[in-house]
GROMACS .gro file of C-alpha atoms in nm:
model
  233
    1MET     CA    1  -0.315  -2.055  -0.380
    2GLN     CA    2  -0.580  -1.837  -0.216
    3ALA     CA    3  -0.589  -1.475  -0.328
    4VAL     CA    4  -0.523  -1.205  -0.070
    5ILE     CA    5  -0.810  -1.001  -0.212
    6SER     CA    6  -1.068  -1.079  -0.480
    7LEU     CA    7  -1.277  -0.828  -0.674
    8LYS     CA    8  -1.572  -0.953  -0.881
    9ASN     CA    9  -1.815  -0.772  -1.110
   10ILE     CA   10  -1.711  -0.427  -0.984
   11ARG     CA   11  -1.892  -0.131  -1.128
   12ILE     CA   12  -1.843   0.227  -1.015
   13ALA     CA   13  -1.948   0.556  -1.175
   14GLN     CA   14  -1.888   0.914  -1.067
   15GLY     CA   15  -2.056   1.203  -1.245
   16ASP     CA   16  -2.112   1.194  -1.619
   17ASN     CA   17  -1.759   1.117  -1.737
   18PHE     CA   18  -1.617   0.850  -1.509
   19ASN     CA   19  -1.692   0.481  -1.480
   20LEU     CA   20  -1.483   0.176  -1.403
   21THR     CA   21  -1.555  -0.192  -1.469
   22ILE     CA   22  -1.361  -0.485  -1.323
   23ASP     CA   23  -1.495  -0.830  -1.405
   24THR     CA   24  -1.249  -1.032  -1.195
   25LEU     CA   25  -0.927  -0.948  -1.013
   26ASP     CA   26  -0.742  -1.179  -0.773
   27LEU     CA   27  -0.421  -1.055  -0.607
   28GLN     CA   28  -0.179  -1.326  -0.495
   29PRO     CA   29   0.036  -1.324  -0.177
   30GLY     CA   30   0.383  -1.173  -0.188
   31LEU     CA   31   0.361  -1.008  -0.531
   32ILE     CA   32   0.416  -0.646  -0.636
   33TYR     CA   33   0.149  -0.514  -0.872
   34ALA     CA   34   0.194  -0.194  -1.072
   35LEU     CA   35  -0.128  -0.003  -1.147
   36THR     CA   36  -0.112   0.216  -1.457
   37GLY     CA   37  -0.349   0.434  -1.656
   38PRO     CA   38  -0.397   0.795  -1.766
   39ASN     CA   39  -0.503   1.074  -1.531
   40GLY     CA   40  -0.866   1.035  -1.434
   41SER     CA   41  -0.880   0.669  -1.534
   42GLY     CA   42  -0.960   0.552  -1.181
   43LYS     CA   43  -0.630   0.439  -1.030
   44SER     CA   44  -0.689   0.616  -0.698
   45THR     CA   45  -1.051   0.503  -0.694
   46LEU     CA   46  -0.947   0.141  -0.743
   47LEU     CA   47  -0.695   0.166  -0.460
   48ARG     CA   48  -0.966   0.306  -0.230
   49ILE     CA   49  -1.196   0.019  -0.327
   50MET     CA   50  -0.921  -0.230  -0.238
   51ALA     CA   51  -0.865  -0.045   0.090
   52LEU     CA   52  -1.236  -0.087   0.170
   53LEU     CA   53  -1.274   0.291   0.189
   54THR     CA   54  -1.491   0.331  -0.122
   55LYS     CA   55  -1.783   0.099  -0.182
   56PRO     CA   56  -1.854   0.016  -0.547
   57GLN     CA   57  -2.206   0.053  -0.678
   58ALA     CA   58  -2.204  -0.312  -0.778
   59GLY     CA   59  -1.984  -0.615  -0.719
   60THR     CA   60  -1.796  -0.769  -0.428
   61VAL     CA   61  -1.459  -0.718  -0.256
   62GLU     CA   62  -1.341  -1.007  -0.040
   63LEU     CA   63  -1.030  -1.051   0.171
   64ALA     CA   64  -0.911  -1.408   0.217
   65GLY     CA   65  -1.030  -1.562   0.541
   66SER     CA   66  -1.192  -1.244   0.669
   67GLU     CA   67  -1.526  -1.215   0.842
   68LEU     CA   68  -1.746  -1.042   0.589
   69ASN     CA   69  -1.961  -0.875   0.855
   70ASN     CA   70  -1.673  -0.705   1.037
   71LEU     CA   71  -1.551  -0.419   0.820
   72ALA     CA   72  -1.325  -0.278   1.093
   73LEU     CA   73  -1.128  -0.603   1.122
   74GLN     CA   74  -1.098  -0.628   0.745
   75ARG     CA   75  -0.958  -0.275   0.726
   76HIS     CA   76  -0.691  -0.369   0.979
   77ARG     CA   77  -0.540  -0.599   0.715
   78VAL     CA   78  -0.509  -0.331   0.444
   79THR     CA   79  -0.324   0.001   0.449
   80LEU     CA   80  -0.336   0.280   0.189
   81VAL     CA   81  -0.065   0.547   0.161
   82ASP     CA   82  -0.185   0.852  -0.033
   83GLN     CA   83   0.023   1.035  -0.293
   84SER     CA   84   0.052   1.341  -0.069
   85PRO     CA   85   0.033   1.188   0.279
   86TYR     CA   86  -0.071   1.399   0.575
   87LEU     CA   87   0.145   1.369   0.884
   88LEU     CA   88   0.013   1.449   1.230
   89LYS     CA   89   0.164   1.733   1.431
   90GLY     CA   90   0.442   1.621   1.660
   91THR     CA   91   0.728   1.381   1.611
   92VAL     CA   92   0.792   1.096   1.372
   93ALA     CA   93   0.739   0.856   1.664
   94ASP     CA   94   0.402   1.020   1.739
   95ASN     CA   95   0.291   0.951   1.382
   96LEU     CA   96   0.391   0.585   1.393
   97ALA     CA   97   0.245   0.534   1.741
   98TYR     CA   98  -0.101   0.663   1.652
   99GLY     CA   99  -0.231   0.354   1.472
  100LEU     CA  100  -0.069   0.120   1.724
  101LYS     CA  101  -0.244   0.299   2.011
  102LEU     CA  102  -0.579   0.260   1.834
  103ARG     CA  103  -0.514  -0.113   1.812
  104GLY     CA  104  -0.432  -0.140   2.181
  105VAL     CA  105  -0.058  -0.204   2.149
  106GLY     CA  106   0.122  -0.133   2.479
  107SER     CA  107   0.388   0.135   2.525
  108LYS     CA  108   0.694  -0.093   2.534
  109GLU     CA  109   0.580  -0.288   2.230
  110ARG     CA  110   0.502   0.033   2.043
  111ILE     CA  111   0.854   0.165   2.098
  112SER     CA  112   1.008  -0.163   1.980
  113HIS     CA  113   0.794  -0.169   1.666
  114ILE     CA  114   0.865   0.195   1.584
  115MET     CA  115   1.242   0.163   1.618
  116SER     CA  116   1.248  -0.152   1.406
  117ILE     CA  117   1.039  -0.004   1.124
  118LEU     CA  118   1.231   0.325   1.112
  119SER     CA  119   1.548   0.122   1.069
  120LYS     CA  120   1.393  -0.072   0.782
  121VAL     CA  121   1.296   0.245   0.592
  122GLY     CA  122   1.633   0.414   0.648
  123LEU     CA  123   1.521   0.662   0.912
  124GLU     CA  124   1.723   0.549   1.213
  125GLY     CA  125   1.740   0.825   1.473
  126PHE     CA  126   1.437   1.011   1.333
  127GLU     CA  127   1.192   0.914   1.606
  128GLN     CA  128   1.210   1.255   1.780
  129ARG     CA  129   1.232   1.459   1.460
  130GLN     CA  130   0.939   1.697   1.418
  131ALA     CA  131   0.714   1.613   1.124
  132LYS     CA  132   0.717   1.975   1.006
  133GLU     CA  133   1.099   1.961   0.967
  134LEU     CA  134   1.100   1.671   0.719
  135SER     CA  135   1.183   1.692   0.350
  136GLY     CA  136   0.940   1.562   0.088
  137GLY     CA  137   1.126   1.233   0.057
  138GLU     CA  138   1.140   1.193   0.434
  139VAL     CA  139   0.767   1.257   0.463
  140GLN     CA  140   0.706   0.980   0.210
  141ARG     CA  141   0.924   0.738   0.408
  142VAL     CA  142   0.753   0.826   0.735
  143ALA     CA  143   0.414   0.769   0.573
  144LEU     CA  144   0.536   0.432   0.450
  145ALA     CA  145   0.675   0.348   0.794
  146ARG     CA  146   0.343   0.447   0.952
  147ALA     CA  147   0.174   0.196   0.725
  148LEU     CA  148   0.431  -0.079   0.776
  149VAL     CA  149   0.426  -0.059   1.156
  150LEU     CA  150   0.069  -0.195   1.135
  151ASN     CA  151   0.200  -0.503   0.949
  152PRO     CA  152  -0.065  -0.506   0.673
  153GLU     CA  153  -0.120  -0.803   0.446
  154LEU     CA  154  -0.204  -0.571   0.158
  155LEU     CA  155  -0.012  -0.243   0.114
  156LEU     CA  156  -0.154   0.010  -0.133
  157LEU     CA  157   0.064   0.300  -0.252
  158ASP     CA  158  -0.084   0.584  -0.457
  159GLU     CA  159   0.194   0.735  -0.674
  160PRO     CA  160   0.455   0.668  -0.401
  161THR     CA  161   0.749   0.823  -0.588
  162ALA     CA  162   0.571   1.131  -0.726
  163ASN     CA  163   0.729   1.362  -0.466
  164ILE     CA  164   1.068   1.190  -0.446
  165ASP     CA  165   1.370   1.334  -0.627
  166SER     CA  166   1.559   1.128  -0.883
  167LYS     CA  167   1.853   1.075  -0.647
  168SER     CA  168   1.631   0.899  -0.393
  169LEU     CA  169   1.420   0.704  -0.644
  170GLN     CA  170   1.639   0.396  -0.671
  171ALA     CA  171   1.669   0.357  -0.294
  172TYR     CA  172   1.294   0.393  -0.246
  173GLU     CA  173   1.219   0.138  -0.516
  174SER     CA  174   1.465  -0.104  -0.353
  175LEU     CA  175   1.285  -0.051  -0.023
  176ILE     CA  176   0.948  -0.138  -0.177
  177ARG     CA  177   1.093  -0.441  -0.355
  178GLY     CA  178   1.235  -0.575  -0.029
  179LEU     CA  179   0.897  -0.572   0.144
  180THR     CA  180   0.789  -0.889  -0.035
  181GLU     CA  181   1.020  -1.093   0.187
  182TYR     CA  182   0.757  -1.048   0.458
  183GLY     CA  183   0.487  -1.205   0.241
  184MET     CA  184   0.325  -0.867   0.188
  185THR     CA  185   0.121  -0.801  -0.127
  186ILE     CA  186   0.184  -0.454  -0.271
  187VAL     CA  187  -0.008  -0.250  -0.527
  188PHE     CA  188   0.142   0.083  -0.636
  189SER     CA  189   0.008   0.326  -0.895
  190THR     CA  190   0.241   0.503  -1.135
  191HIS     CA  191   0.243   0.718  -1.449
  192ASP     CA  192   0.585   0.581  -1.547
  193PRO     CA  193   0.564   0.273  -1.775
  194SER     CA  194   0.931   0.194  -1.715
  195GLN     CA  195   0.877   0.195  -1.338
  196ALA     CA  196   0.578  -0.034  -1.379
  197THR     CA  197   0.787  -0.298  -1.559
  198ARG     CA  198   1.098  -0.234  -1.347
  199LEU     CA  199   0.933  -0.268  -1.009
  200GLY     CA  200   0.606  -0.451  -1.069
  201GLU     CA  201   0.592  -0.826  -1.111
  202GLU     CA  202   0.249  -0.793  -1.265
  203VAL     CA  203   0.085  -0.490  -1.426
  204LEU     CA  204  -0.275  -0.378  -1.387
  205SER     CA  205  -0.369  -0.132  -1.661
  206ILE     CA  206  -0.686   0.076  -1.675
  207GLU     CA  207  -0.780   0.150  -2.035
  208ASN     CA  208  -1.115   0.282  -2.157
  209SER     CA  209  -1.277   0.225  -1.817
  210ARG     CA  210  -1.173  -0.141  -1.797
  211LEU     CA  211  -0.894  -0.320  -1.613
  212PHE     CA  212  -0.638  -0.537  -1.793
  213HIS     CA  213  -0.389  -0.768  -1.619
  214SER     CA  214  -0.048  -0.871  -1.756
  215ARG     CA  215   0.275  -1.024  -1.625
  216THR     CA  216   0.610  -0.850  -1.664
  217SER     CA  217   0.915  -1.042  -1.785
  218GLY     CA  218   1.231  -1.120  -1.594
  219LEU     CA  219   1.092  -1.086  -1.243
  220VAL     CA  220   1.050  -1.382  -1.013
  221ASN     CA  221   0.855  -1.379  -0.689
  222ILE     CA  222   1.089  -1.506  -0.418
  223ALA     CA  223   0.872  -1.403  -0.124
  224SER     CA  224   0.799  -1.654   0.148
  225LEU     CA  225   0.434  -1.751   0.137
  226LYS     CA  226   0.435  -1.774   0.515
  227ARG     CA  227   0.392  -1.421   0.647
  228SER     CA  228   0.641  -1.303   0.905
  229LYS     CA  229   0.632  -0.996   1.126
  230MET     CA  230   0.824  -0.693   1.009
  231TYR     CA  231   0.937  -0.617   1.359
  232GLY     CA  232   1.101  -0.815   1.634
  233SER     CA  233   0.909  -0.935   1.936
   0.00000   0.00000   0.00000
């Protein structure tokens, strides 16, 4: 099975106290990966490398089947949601429409995609809600919806539940878990070891500037290997 993304011989250093080494990492289709490590270990940096937003000082990052010389097209296949996502001024629909407009999606198709994705993240009827009126948990869901409407092959989530209250945690984790039915590969960072084993099918751990890879027990990948669209045509 061809990896969605492959990292080889990655080396990155920042300042005097930070460096990260990854000899080999291959992420498989339709799996959920938990990324763990202490503060400052490089979790966010690794996610940005996978998102093709940070270039390592050495090594290669390759997306399966992508044209290596077209960085813009490669970035279309990966979406990163930051820990504290920034929403644009305006409505929820405005936020979801932005990326679709940049990709040349027509008005009718945009509306269809937006309505479908808001339903999937539990925000039916929120399309005309002003972004500034949303709660922390709602902001996180809108940010996720804004990523999902672009139908990425690789979804990267930096501490996605850090700003979600305990009452909403289970529902949000169930939402993430359900995304694998679309063949999507997901990497999320977390400080919570129990969440890593509860939600992740495989765990990536950064320890002493190096990356270690392990499989969790009791979780089976049931995702279809044939990617399907998240939204109706």
